[in-house]
Amino acid sequence: MDPLRHVKPAVRALKAYTLAARQAPIKINQNENPFELPDSMKRRVLERALARPWGRYPEFDPRELTAAIARLAGWRADGVLAGNGSNELIEALLLVTVGAGTRVVIPEPTFTLYALLVSILGGEAVRVSLGPDLDYDVEALSTARRHREAALTVVCSPNNPTGGVLAREDVARLCTEGDGLVVIDEAYHEFSGESVVPLLAVHPNLVVLRTFSKAMSLAGLRIGYLLASPEIVREVDKARLPYNINFFSQMAALAALEEPEALRANVAHLVRLRDELFAELRRLPGLRVHPSRANFILVELDRDPRPVFESLYADGVLVRDVSSYPRLGRCLRVSVGTERENAALLDGLRRTLASGTAVAAGKEVP
């Protein structure tokens, strides 16, 4: 008996979302925030955790956290759903909307988990290519949305891994052209200074996803949230697992929200470092550096990126190889690190690009 015969053939044909288990002294491959939360904040969370019984479940409905998130986002509390990272909420949203043959418009290249989950659920990912400069083509998105009668359109803004943003007026246009849901993943919105949350009051088919992992330095504790109309939240909540957020993560998120000025200072610092790194990368020969509104930068080489990736790794610098993504065959993605980490990246790139060991368009690069 083949134990896999009961697994959907479509699922067996898919490649799992994964990340190679590599470590390096300078790890700038996962868009993490290199600046830790203050020790005083961490100690406060630990003290609160020690005072709580660990043998009891956390709140079934984390109302205190939900109310704090609503104040942060400027949206109504009954339109907020907290989750174990925003990925859990992406999954929950798709679980209640996608079935066999459901069409979901997804720009490419983008975060690959969207299309993977749609395929697992039996839906059809309608892939729409980004524009010539890897910017969003709202006309193409709108056309695909209407002509394919899409139930959802999922857009990451700023986009991972390209760093581009879909303007608020373009999001409003998508919401009015077709009756499907428009899902905007704002995992990196703090670094762009823009958000579409004000549109929630006008467009009931808009859903916004956010996370504490990036700007708020809580990637290790997995907190995300969904903002939408109360009607949508009630339905998505049906796919949320019971007690999905452990009490320690809830306490850490609440503590972070008690000191917003520290978080804003970290974001401002990272934005400044991003702009400085972008300017330095543009000075290196053999690179095309794409503008970014996030905490990472997409770098396109004039040669095969794999030897460059391995050379940097040998130097102790781990970046993200995104050359398997559509249209990104010569690209690496680098997260913005500390001043020291960014300097190490630049030094490693200078040595690698000057060595002439990589190949451009099948020919040796001098």
mmCIF file of C-alpha atoms in Angstrom:
data_model
loop_
_atom_site.group_PDB
_atom_site.id
_atom_site.type_symbol
_atom_site.label_atom_id
_atom_site.label_comp_id
_atom_site.label_asym_id
_atom_site.label_seq_id
_atom_site.Cartn_x
_atom_site.Cartn_y
_atom_site.Cartn_z
ATOM 1 C CA MET A 1 0.000 0.000 0.000
ATOM 2 C CA ASP A 2 1.265 3.449 -0.933
ATOM 3 C CA PRO A 3 0.596 5.698 2.072
ATOM 4 C CA LEU A 4 0.845 8.769 -0.169
ATOM 5 C CA ARG A 5 -1.993 7.728 -2.454
ATOM 6 C CA HIS A 6 -4.455 9.691 -0.309
ATOM 7 C CA VAL A 7 -2.477 12.927 -0.663
ATOM 8 C CA LYS A 8 -3.789 15.223 -3.382
ATOM 9 C CA PRO A 9 -1.817 14.731 -6.616
ATOM 10 C CA ALA A 10 -1.648 18.508 -7.003
ATOM 11 C CA VAL A 11 0.008 18.793 -3.582
ATOM 12 C CA ARG A 12 2.519 16.033 -4.325
ATOM 13 C CA ALA A 13 3.555 17.946 -7.436
ATOM 14 C CA LEU A 14 4.364 21.095 -5.446
ATOM 15 C CA LYS A 15 7.685 22.109 -3.968
ATOM 16 C CA ALA A 16 7.467 23.042 -0.288
ATOM 17 C CA TYR A 17 8.263 26.555 0.889
ATOM 18 C CA THR A 18 11.592 26.155 2.622
ATOM 19 C CA LEU A 19 14.869 27.841 3.468
ATOM 20 C CA ALA A 20 18.265 26.165 3.482
ATOM 21 C CA ALA A 21 19.589 25.723 7.023
ATOM 22 C CA ARG A 22 22.629 27.976 6.706
ATOM 23 C CA GLN A 23 24.095 30.179 9.393
ATOM 24 C CA ALA A 24 26.747 32.880 9.193
ATOM 25 C CA PRO A 25 28.264 35.559 11.438
ATOM 26 C CA ILE A 26 26.453 38.156 9.316
ATOM 27 C CA LYS A 27 22.948 36.902 8.559
ATOM 28 C CA ILE A 28 21.084 39.272 6.239
ATOM 29 C CA ASN A 29 18.909 36.802 4.355
ATOM 30 C CA GLN A 30 15.514 36.892 6.124
ATOM 31 C CA ASN A 31 14.598 40.584 6.339
ATOM 32 C CA GLU A 32 14.902 40.505 10.115
ATOM 33 C CA ASN A 33 15.361 43.606 12.213
ATOM 34 C CA PRO A 34 19.003 43.691 13.406
ATOM 35 C CA PHE A 35 18.159 45.954 16.356
ATOM 36 C CA GLU A 36 16.876 44.147 19.425
ATOM 37 C CA LEU A 37 14.174 45.429 21.730
ATOM 38 C CA PRO A 38 15.504 47.156 24.881
ATOM 39 C CA ASP A 39 16.680 44.817 27.649
ATOM 40 C CA SER A 40 14.378 46.606 30.075
ATOM 41 C CA MET A 41 11.404 45.638 27.924
ATOM 42 C CA LYS A 42 12.535 42.021 27.718
ATOM 43 C CA ARG A 43 12.974 41.844 31.497
ATOM 44 C CA ARG A 44 9.483 43.247 32.004
ATOM 45 C CA VAL A 45 8.028 40.511 29.780
ATOM 46 C CA LEU A 46 9.985 37.833 31.621
ATOM 47 C CA GLU A 47 8.754 39.077 35.008
ATOM 48 C CA ARG A 48 5.162 39.031 33.802
ATOM 49 C CA ALA A 49 5.600 35.537 32.379
ATOM 50 C CA LEU A 50 7.076 34.219 35.626
ATOM 51 C CA ALA A 51 4.112 35.597 37.538
ATOM 52 C CA ARG A 52 1.638 33.734 35.330
ATOM 53 C CA PRO A 53 0.690 30.031 35.658
ATOM 54 C CA TRP A 54 2.211 28.154 32.719
ATOM 55 C CA GLY A 55 -0.132 25.203 33.050
ATOM 56 C CA ARG A 56 -3.127 27.291 31.988
ATOM 57 C CA TYR A 57 -4.123 28.089 28.449
ATOM 58 C CA PRO A 58 -3.764 31.640 27.150
ATOM 59 C CA GLU A 59 -6.875 33.672 26.475
ATOM 60 C CA PHE A 60 -9.065 32.089 23.822
ATOM 61 C CA ASP A 61 -9.828 35.559 22.491
ATOM 62 C CA PRO A 62 -6.847 37.873 23.235
ATOM 63 C CA ARG A 63 -8.971 40.982 23.754
ATOM 64 C CA GLU A 64 -6.278 43.116 25.388
ATOM 65 C CA LEU A 65 -3.907 42.492 22.482
ATOM 66 C CA THR A 66 -6.665 43.048 19.931
ATOM 67 C CA ALA A 67 -7.589 46.388 21.508
ATOM 68 C CA ALA A 68 -3.941 47.490 21.557
ATOM 69 C CA ILE A 69 -3.513 46.547 17.893
ATOM 70 C CA ALA A 70 -6.676 48.465 17.000
ATOM 71 C CA ARG A 71 -5.247 51.588 18.642
ATOM 72 C CA LEU A 72 -1.940 51.104 16.841
ATOM 73 C CA ALA A 73 -3.562 50.634 13.439
ATOM 74 C CA GLY A 74 -6.328 53.201 13.829
ATOM 75 C CA TRP A 75 -9.040 50.652 13.085
ATOM 76 C CA ARG A 76 -12.008 49.235 14.988
ATOM 77 C CA ALA A 77 -11.298 46.388 17.416
ATOM 78 C CA ASP A 78 -13.998 44.112 15.963
ATOM 79 C CA GLY A 79 -12.168 44.395 12.636
ATOM 80 C CA VAL A 80 -8.914 42.993 14.052
ATOM 81 C CA LEU A 81 -7.809 39.356 14.143
ATOM 82 C CA ALA A 82 -4.481 38.440 15.751
ATOM 83 C CA GLY A 83 -2.548 35.362 14.714
ATOM 84 C CA ASN A 84 0.579 33.295 15.113
ATOM 85 C CA GLY A 85 2.430 35.403 12.557
ATOM 86 C CA SER A 86 0.760 36.936 9.517
ATOM 87 C CA ASN A 87 1.385 33.697 7.588
ATOM 88 C CA GLU A 88 -1.200 31.930 9.745
ATOM 89 C CA LEU A 89 -3.723 34.620 8.872
ATOM 90 C CA ILE A 90 -2.919 34.375 5.162
ATOM 91 C CA GLU A 91 -3.652 30.667 5.429
ATOM 92 C CA ALA A 92 -6.863 31.238 7.422
ATOM 93 C CA LEU A 93 -8.126 33.811 4.916
ATOM 94 C CA LEU A 94 -7.473 31.486 1.994
ATOM 95 C CA LEU A 95 -9.040 28.535 3.820
ATOM 96 C CA VAL A 96 -12.386 30.334 4.033
ATOM 97 C CA THR A 97 -12.316 31.732 0.483
ATOM 98 C CA VAL A 98 -10.480 29.316 -1.833
ATOM 99 C CA GLY A 99 -11.866 26.025 -3.092
ATOM 100 C CA ALA A 100 -11.626 23.961 -6.238
ATOM 101 C CA GLY A 101 -11.230 26.297 -9.220
ATOM 102 C CA THR A 102 -11.245 29.560 -7.215
ATOM 103 C CA ARG A 103 -9.162 32.137 -9.078
ATOM 104 C CA VAL A 104 -6.690 34.273 -7.157
ATOM 105 C CA VAL A 105 -4.739 37.034 -8.900
ATOM 106 C CA ILE A 106 -1.125 37.199 -7.723
ATOM 107 C CA PRO A 107 1.566 39.494 -9.137
ATOM 108 C CA GLU A 108 4.946 37.900 -9.822
ATOM 109 C CA PRO A 109 7.616 37.801 -8.598
ATOM 110 C CA THR A 110 6.409 37.989 -4.993
ATOM 111 C CA PHE A 111 6.234 35.994 -1.758
ATOM 112 C CA THR A 112 5.846 32.414 -3.009
ATOM 113 C CA LEU A 113 3.651 31.249 -0.118
ATOM 114 C CA TYR A 114 0.547 32.892 -1.632
ATOM 115 C CA ALA A 115 0.473 30.744 -4.775
ATOM 116 C CA LEU A 116 1.584 27.647 -2.869
ATOM 117 C CA LEU A 117 -1.382 27.829 -0.468
ATOM 118 C CA VAL A 118 -3.831 28.579 -3.287
ATOM 119 C CA SER A 119 -2.650 25.474 -5.156
ATOM 120 C CA ILE A 120 -2.849 23.273 -2.040
ATOM 121 C CA LEU A 121 -6.469 24.379 -1.562
ATOM 122 C CA GLY A 122 -7.355 23.516 -5.160
ATOM 123 C CA GLY A 123 -7.555 27.082 -6.438
ATOM 124 C CA GLU A 124 -5.955 28.623 -9.502
ATOM 125 C CA ALA A 125 -3.208 31.210 -9.093
ATOM 126 C CA VAL A 126 -3.626 33.757 -11.895
ATOM 127 C CA ARG A 127 -0.087 35.101 -12.200
ATOM 128 C CA VAL A 128 0.390 38.668 -13.426
ATOM 129 C CA SER A 129 3.897 39.801 -14.255
ATOM 130 C CA LEU A 130 5.302 42.985 -12.744
ATOM 131 C CA GLY A 131 6.177 45.892 -15.039
ATOM 132 C CA PRO A 132 9.488 46.271 -16.915
ATOM 133 C CA ASP A 133 11.186 47.858 -13.880
ATOM 134 C CA LEU A 134 9.641 45.325 -11.480
ATOM 135 C CA ASP A 135 7.003 47.833 -10.435
ATOM 136 C CA TYR A 136 3.307 47.022 -10.104
ATOM 137 C CA ASP A 137 1.242 47.081 -13.304
ATOM 138 C CA VAL A 138 -2.162 48.089 -11.944
ATOM 139 C CA GLU A 139 -3.758 47.950 -15.403
ATOM 140 C CA ALA A 140 -2.694 44.325 -15.831
ATOM 141 C CA LEU A 141 -3.866 43.469 -12.324
ATOM 142 C CA SER A 142 -7.242 45.102 -12.888
ATOM 143 C CA THR A 143 -7.700 43.380 -16.244
ATOM 144 C CA ALA A 144 -6.864 39.950 -14.822
ATOM 145 C CA ARG A 145 -9.116 40.579 -11.837
ATOM 146 C CA ARG A 146 -12.113 41.414 -13.996
ATOM 147 C CA HIS A 147 -11.625 39.054 -16.931
ATOM 148 C CA ARG A 148 -10.818 36.015 -14.786
ATOM 149 C CA GLU A 149 -13.543 36.838 -12.230
ATOM 150 C CA ALA A 150 -11.030 36.496 -9.418
ATOM 151 C CA ALA A 151 -12.313 35.914 -5.896
ATOM 152 C CA LEU A 152 -9.159 37.458 -4.447
ATOM 153 C CA THR A 153 -6.239 39.615 -5.485
ATOM 154 C CA VAL A 154 -3.220 39.291 -3.188
ATOM 155 C CA VAL A 155 -0.552 42.012 -3.278
ATOM 156 C CA CYS A 156 2.498 42.400 -1.046
ATOM 157 C CA SER A 157 3.238 46.113 -0.588
ATOM 158 C CA PRO A 158 6.124 46.799 -0.195
ATOM 159 C CA ASN A 159 6.723 43.732 -2.302
ATOM 160 C CA ASN A 160 8.991 40.909 -1.226
ATOM 161 C CA PRO A 161 11.536 40.537 -2.835
ATOM 162 C CA THR A 162 11.478 43.597 -5.134
ATOM 163 C CA GLY A 163 10.695 46.373 -2.617
ATOM 164 C CA GLY A 164 8.087 48.176 -4.739
ATOM 165 C CA VAL A 165 4.835 49.678 -3.432
ATOM 166 C CA LEU A 166 1.306 49.652 -4.866
ATOM 167 C CA ALA A 167 0.003 53.204 -4.480
ATOM 168 C CA ARG A 168 -3.065 53.799 -2.334
ATOM 169 C CA GLU A 169 -5.076 55.130 -5.290
ATOM 170 C CA ASP A 170 -4.274 51.944 -7.231
ATOM 171 C CA VAL A 171 -5.498 49.806 -4.345
ATOM 172 C CA ALA A 172 -8.721 51.842 -4.281
ATOM 173 C CA ARG A 173 -9.095 51.235 -8.013
ATOM 174 C CA LEU A 174 -8.739 47.480 -7.597
ATOM 175 C CA CYS A 175 -11.337 47.520 -4.824
ATOM 176 C CA THR A 176 -13.895 49.181 -7.090
ATOM 177 C CA GLU A 177 -13.163 47.183 -10.265
ATOM 178 C CA GLY A 178 -14.585 43.760 -9.500
ATOM 179 C CA ASP A 179 -16.252 42.406 -6.383
ATOM 180 C CA GLY A 180 -13.478 40.074 -5.216
ATOM 181 C CA LEU A 181 -11.456 40.694 -2.083
ATOM 182 C CA VAL A 182 -8.290 42.800 -2.344
ATOM 183 C CA VAL A 183 -5.675 41.566 0.117
ATOM 184 C CA ILE A 184 -2.720 43.852 0.828
ATOM 185 C CA ASP A 185 0.142 42.287 2.777
ATOM 186 C CA GLU A 186 1.773 45.203 4.621
ATOM 187 C CA ALA A 187 4.483 43.197 6.399
ATOM 188 C CA TYR A 188 7.004 45.961 5.592
ATOM 189 C CA HIS A 189 4.761 49.013 5.621
ATOM 190 C CA GLU A 190 6.577 50.765 8.485
ATOM 191 C CA PHE A 191 9.655 51.178 6.288
ATOM 192 C CA SER A 192 7.651 52.738 3.455
ATOM 193 C CA GLY A 193 5.783 55.328 5.507
ATOM 194 C CA GLU A 194 2.566 54.419 3.670
ATOM 195 C CA SER A 195 -0.468 52.268 4.406
ATOM 196 C CA VAL A 196 -3.847 51.515 2.845
ATOM 197 C CA VAL A 197 -5.591 51.093 6.224
ATOM 198 C CA PRO A 198 -7.555 54.376 5.735
ATOM 199 C CA LEU A 199 -9.279 52.685 2.762
ATOM 200 C CA LEU A 200 -10.841 50.049 5.029
ATOM 201 C CA ALA A 201 -13.601 52.490 6.004
ATOM 202 C CA VAL A 202 -14.511 52.973 2.338
ATOM 203 C CA HIS A 203 -13.983 49.554 0.762
ATOM 204 C CA PRO A 204 -15.528 46.582 2.616
ATOM 205 C CA ASN A 205 -13.756 44.134 0.275
ATOM 206 C CA LEU A 206 -10.288 45.258 1.423
ATOM 207 C CA VAL A 207 -8.179 43.104 3.775
ATOM 208 C CA VAL A 208 -4.847 44.230 5.253
ATOM 209 C CA LEU A 209 -2.240 41.920 6.770
ATOM 210 C CA ARG A 210 0.566 43.046 9.082
ATOM 211 C CA THR A 211 3.227 41.565 11.342
ATOM 212 C CA PHE A 212 5.313 42.282 14.449
ATOM 213 C CA SER A 213 8.216 40.324 12.927
ATOM 214 C CA LYS A 214 9.924 43.053 10.906
ATOM 215 C CA ALA A 215 9.772 46.591 12.245
ATOM 216 C CA MET A 216 8.941 45.462 15.795
ATOM 217 C CA SER A 217 11.836 42.989 16.172
ATOM 218 C CA LEU A 218 9.610 40.083 17.271
ATOM 219 C CA ALA A 219 10.226 37.569 14.458
ATOM 220 C CA GLY A 220 11.099 34.877 17.009
ATOM 221 C CA LEU A 221 7.732 35.162 18.779
ATOM 222 C CA ARG A 222 5.409 35.115 15.740
ATOM 223 C CA ILE A 223 2.705 37.752 16.062
ATOM 224 C CA GLY A 224 0.670 39.014 13.113
ATOM 225 C CA TYR A 225 -2.702 40.610 12.590
ATOM 226 C CA LEU A 226 -5.430 41.034 10.006
ATOM 227 C CA LEU A 227 -7.520 44.187 9.530
ATOM 228 C CA ALA A 228 -10.832 44.041 7.682
ATOM 229 C CA SER A 229 -14.546 44.616 8.044
ATOM 230 C CA PRO A 230 -16.070 42.897 11.111
ATOM 231 C CA GLU A 231 -18.044 40.650 8.751
ATOM 232 C CA ILE A 232 -14.870 39.324 7.088
ATOM 233 C CA VAL A 233 -13.069 38.962 10.427
ATOM 234 C CA ARG A 234 -15.902 36.807 11.802
ATOM 235 C CA GLU A 235 -15.604 34.401 8.875
ATOM 236 C CA VAL A 236 -11.791 34.216 8.873
ATOM 237 C CA ASP A 237 -11.875 33.632 12.635
ATOM 238 C CA LYS A 238 -13.616 30.307 11.966
ATOM 239 C CA ALA A 239 -10.361 29.005 10.472
ATOM 240 C CA ARG A 240 -8.228 30.230 13.369
ATOM 241 C CA LEU A 241 -6.930 27.432 15.564
ATOM 242 C CA PRO A 242 -7.870 27.575 19.263
ATOM 243 C CA TYR A 243 -5.329 29.296 21.528
ATOM 244 C CA ASN A 244 -3.233 30.159 18.496
ATOM 245 C CA ILE A 245 -1.107 32.791 20.264
ATOM 246 C CA ASN A 246 0.843 31.650 23.317
ATOM 247 C CA PHE A 247 0.750 33.894 26.375
ATOM 248 C CA PHE A 248 4.443 34.801 26.191
ATOM 249 C CA SER A 249 4.083 36.174 22.643
ATOM 250 C CA GLN A 250 0.999 38.128 23.707
ATOM 251 C CA MET A 251 2.909 39.685 26.606
ATOM 252 C CA ALA A 252 5.859 40.599 24.376
ATOM 253 C CA ALA A 253 3.615 42.225 21.779
ATOM 254 C CA LEU A 254 1.808 44.260 24.432
ATOM 255 C CA ALA A 255 5.129 45.348 25.954
ATOM 256 C CA ALA A 256 6.373 46.472 22.544
ATOM 257 C CA LEU A 257 3.227 48.528 22.043
ATOM 258 C CA GLU A 258 3.811 50.218 25.403
ATOM 259 C CA GLU A 259 7.002 51.836 24.047
ATOM 260 C CA PRO A 260 6.193 52.894 20.484
ATOM 261 C CA GLU A 261 8.892 55.569 20.457
ATOM 262 C CA ALA A 262 11.628 52.908 20.674
ATOM 263 C CA LEU A 263 10.125 51.065 17.715
ATOM 264 C CA ARG A 264 9.821 54.248 15.653
ATOM 265 C CA ALA A 265 13.460 55.091 16.359
ATOM 266 C CA ASN A 266 14.575 51.660 15.119
ATOM 267 C CA VAL A 267 12.530 52.049 11.942
ATOM 268 C CA ALA A 268 13.948 55.514 11.229
ATOM 269 C CA HIS A 269 17.468 54.184 11.781
ATOM 270 C CA LEU A 270 16.907 51.272 9.398
ATOM 271 C CA VAL A 271 15.431 53.528 6.721
ATOM 272 C CA ARG A 272 18.508 55.742 6.907
ATOM 273 C CA LEU A 273 20.798 52.699 6.692
ATOM 274 C CA ARG A 274 18.783 51.355 3.751
ATOM 275 C CA ASP A 275 19.203 54.575 1.798
ATOM 276 C CA GLU A 276 22.924 54.685 2.566
ATOM 277 C CA LEU A 277 23.379 51.050 1.535
ATOM 278 C CA PHE A 278 21.418 51.648 -1.666
ATOM 279 C CA ALA A 279 23.709 54.545 -2.580
ATOM 280 C CA GLU A 280 26.857 52.481 -1.906
ATOM 281 C CA LEU A 281 25.586 49.472 -3.871
ATOM 282 C CA ARG A 282 24.875 51.688 -6.871
ATOM 283 C CA ARG A 283 28.559 52.623 -6.971
ATOM 284 C CA LEU A 284 29.654 49.019 -7.516
ATOM 285 C CA PRO A 285 30.244 47.908 -11.120
ATOM 286 C CA GLY A 286 28.209 45.058 -12.562
ATOM 287 C CA LEU A 287 25.140 45.663 -10.401
ATOM 288 C CA ARG A 288 21.670 47.000 -10.988
ATOM 289 C CA VAL A 289 20.148 48.023 -7.674
ATOM 290 C CA HIS A 290 16.367 48.230 -7.511
ATOM 291 C CA PRO A 291 14.808 50.990 -5.364
ATOM 292 C CA SER A 292 13.202 49.636 -2.204
ATOM 293 C CA ARG A 293 10.625 50.905 0.280
ATOM 294 C CA ALA A 294 11.227 47.962 2.642
ATOM 295 C CA ASN A 295 14.118 46.823 4.859
ATOM 296 C CA PHE A 296 15.827 44.894 2.077
ATOM 297 C CA ILE A 297 17.252 45.638 -1.367
ATOM 298 C CA LEU A 298 17.095 43.574 -4.561
ATOM 299 C CA VAL A 299 20.436 43.435 -6.359
ATOM 300 C CA GLU A 300 20.623 42.309 -9.996
ATOM 301 C CA LEU A 301 24.037 41.177 -11.250
ATOM 302 C CA ASP A 302 25.447 41.074 -14.752
ATOM 303 C CA ARG A 303 26.518 37.496 -14.065
ATOM 304 C CA ASP A 304 25.396 34.232 -12.496
ATOM 305 C CA PRO A 305 24.539 35.148 -8.873
ATOM 306 C CA ARG A 306 25.286 31.718 -7.405
ATOM 307 C CA PRO A 307 29.102 32.078 -7.301
ATOM 308 C CA VAL A 308 28.650 35.556 -5.795
ATOM 309 C CA PHE A 309 26.296 34.119 -3.153
ATOM 310 C CA GLU A 310 28.780 31.367 -2.274
ATOM 311 C CA SER A 311 31.714 33.794 -2.184
ATOM 312 C CA LEU A 312 29.862 36.062 0.238
ATOM 313 C CA TYR A 313 28.924 33.060 2.355
ATOM 314 C CA ALA A 314 32.564 31.979 2.488
ATOM 315 C CA ASP A 315 33.299 35.476 3.816
ATOM 316 C CA GLY A 316 30.717 34.972 6.555
ATOM 317 C CA VAL A 317 27.920 36.993 4.916
ATOM 318 C CA LEU A 318 24.635 35.169 4.247
ATOM 319 C CA VAL A 319 22.243 36.836 1.774
ATOM 320 C CA ARG A 320 19.183 35.421 -0.018
ATOM 321 C CA ASP A 321 19.517 33.820 -3.433
ATOM 322 C CA VAL A 322 16.254 34.620 -5.251
ATOM 323 C CA SER A 323 17.431 33.571 -8.711
ATOM 324 C CA SER A 324 14.764 30.835 -8.844
ATOM 325 C CA TYR A 325 11.987 33.466 -8.798
ATOM 326 C CA PRO A 326 10.387 34.429 -12.127
ATOM 327 C CA ARG A 327 12.386 37.190 -13.874
ATOM 328 C CA LEU A 328 14.996 37.278 -11.109
ATOM 329 C CA GLY A 329 17.494 34.834 -12.599
ATOM 330 C CA ARG A 330 20.476 37.033 -11.730
ATOM 331 C CA CYS A 331 19.279 38.482 -8.447
ATOM 332 C CA LEU A 332 20.209 38.391 -4.785
ATOM 333 C CA ARG A 333 18.194 39.978 -1.979
ATOM 334 C CA VAL A 334 20.070 41.617 0.869
ATOM 335 C CA SER A 335 18.448 42.622 4.147
ATOM 336 C CA VAL A 336 19.498 45.934 5.642
ATOM 337 C CA GLY A 337 21.724 45.244 8.633
ATOM 338 C CA THR A 338 23.695 47.272 11.112
ATOM 339 C CA GLU A 339 26.448 49.628 9.965
ATOM 340 C CA ARG A 340 29.003 46.871 10.542
ATOM 341 C CA GLU A 341 26.963 44.251 8.685
ATOM 342 C CA ASN A 342 26.338 46.530 5.708
ATOM 343 C CA ALA A 343 30.045 47.377 5.535
ATOM 344 C CA ALA A 344 30.932 43.666 5.520
ATOM 345 C CA LEU A 345 28.450 43.056 2.697
ATOM 346 C CA LEU A 346 29.936 45.868 0.615
ATOM 347 C CA ASP A 347 33.511 44.677 1.234
ATOM 348 C CA GLY A 348 32.571 41.131 0.260
ATOM 349 C CA LEU A 349 30.858 42.280 -2.923
ATOM 350 C CA ARG A 350 33.825 44.424 -3.910
ATOM 351 C CA ARG A 351 36.204 41.476 -3.552
ATOM 352 C CA THR A 352 33.904 39.074 -5.361
ATOM 353 C CA LEU A 353 33.089 41.389 -8.250
ATOM 354 C CA ALA A 354 36.749 42.296 -8.697
ATOM 355 C CA SER A 355 37.869 38.659 -8.743
ATOM 356 C CA GLY A 356 36.321 37.973 -12.158
ATOM 357 C CA THR A 357 35.419 34.406 -11.229
ATOM 358 C CA ALA A 358 31.698 34.718 -11.913
ATOM 359 C CA VAL A 359 30.120 34.366 -15.333
ATOM 360 C CA ALA A 360 28.036 36.987 -17.138
ATOM 361 C CA ALA A 361 25.824 35.921 -20.027
ATOM 362 C CA GLY A 362 27.907 32.745 -20.409
ATOM 363 C CA LYS A 363 31.190 34.638 -20.719
ATOM 364 C CA GLU A 364 33.996 35.416 -18.296
ATOM 365 C CA VAL A 365 33.709 38.818 -16.660
ATOM 366 C CA PRO A 366 37.011 40.722 -16.592
#
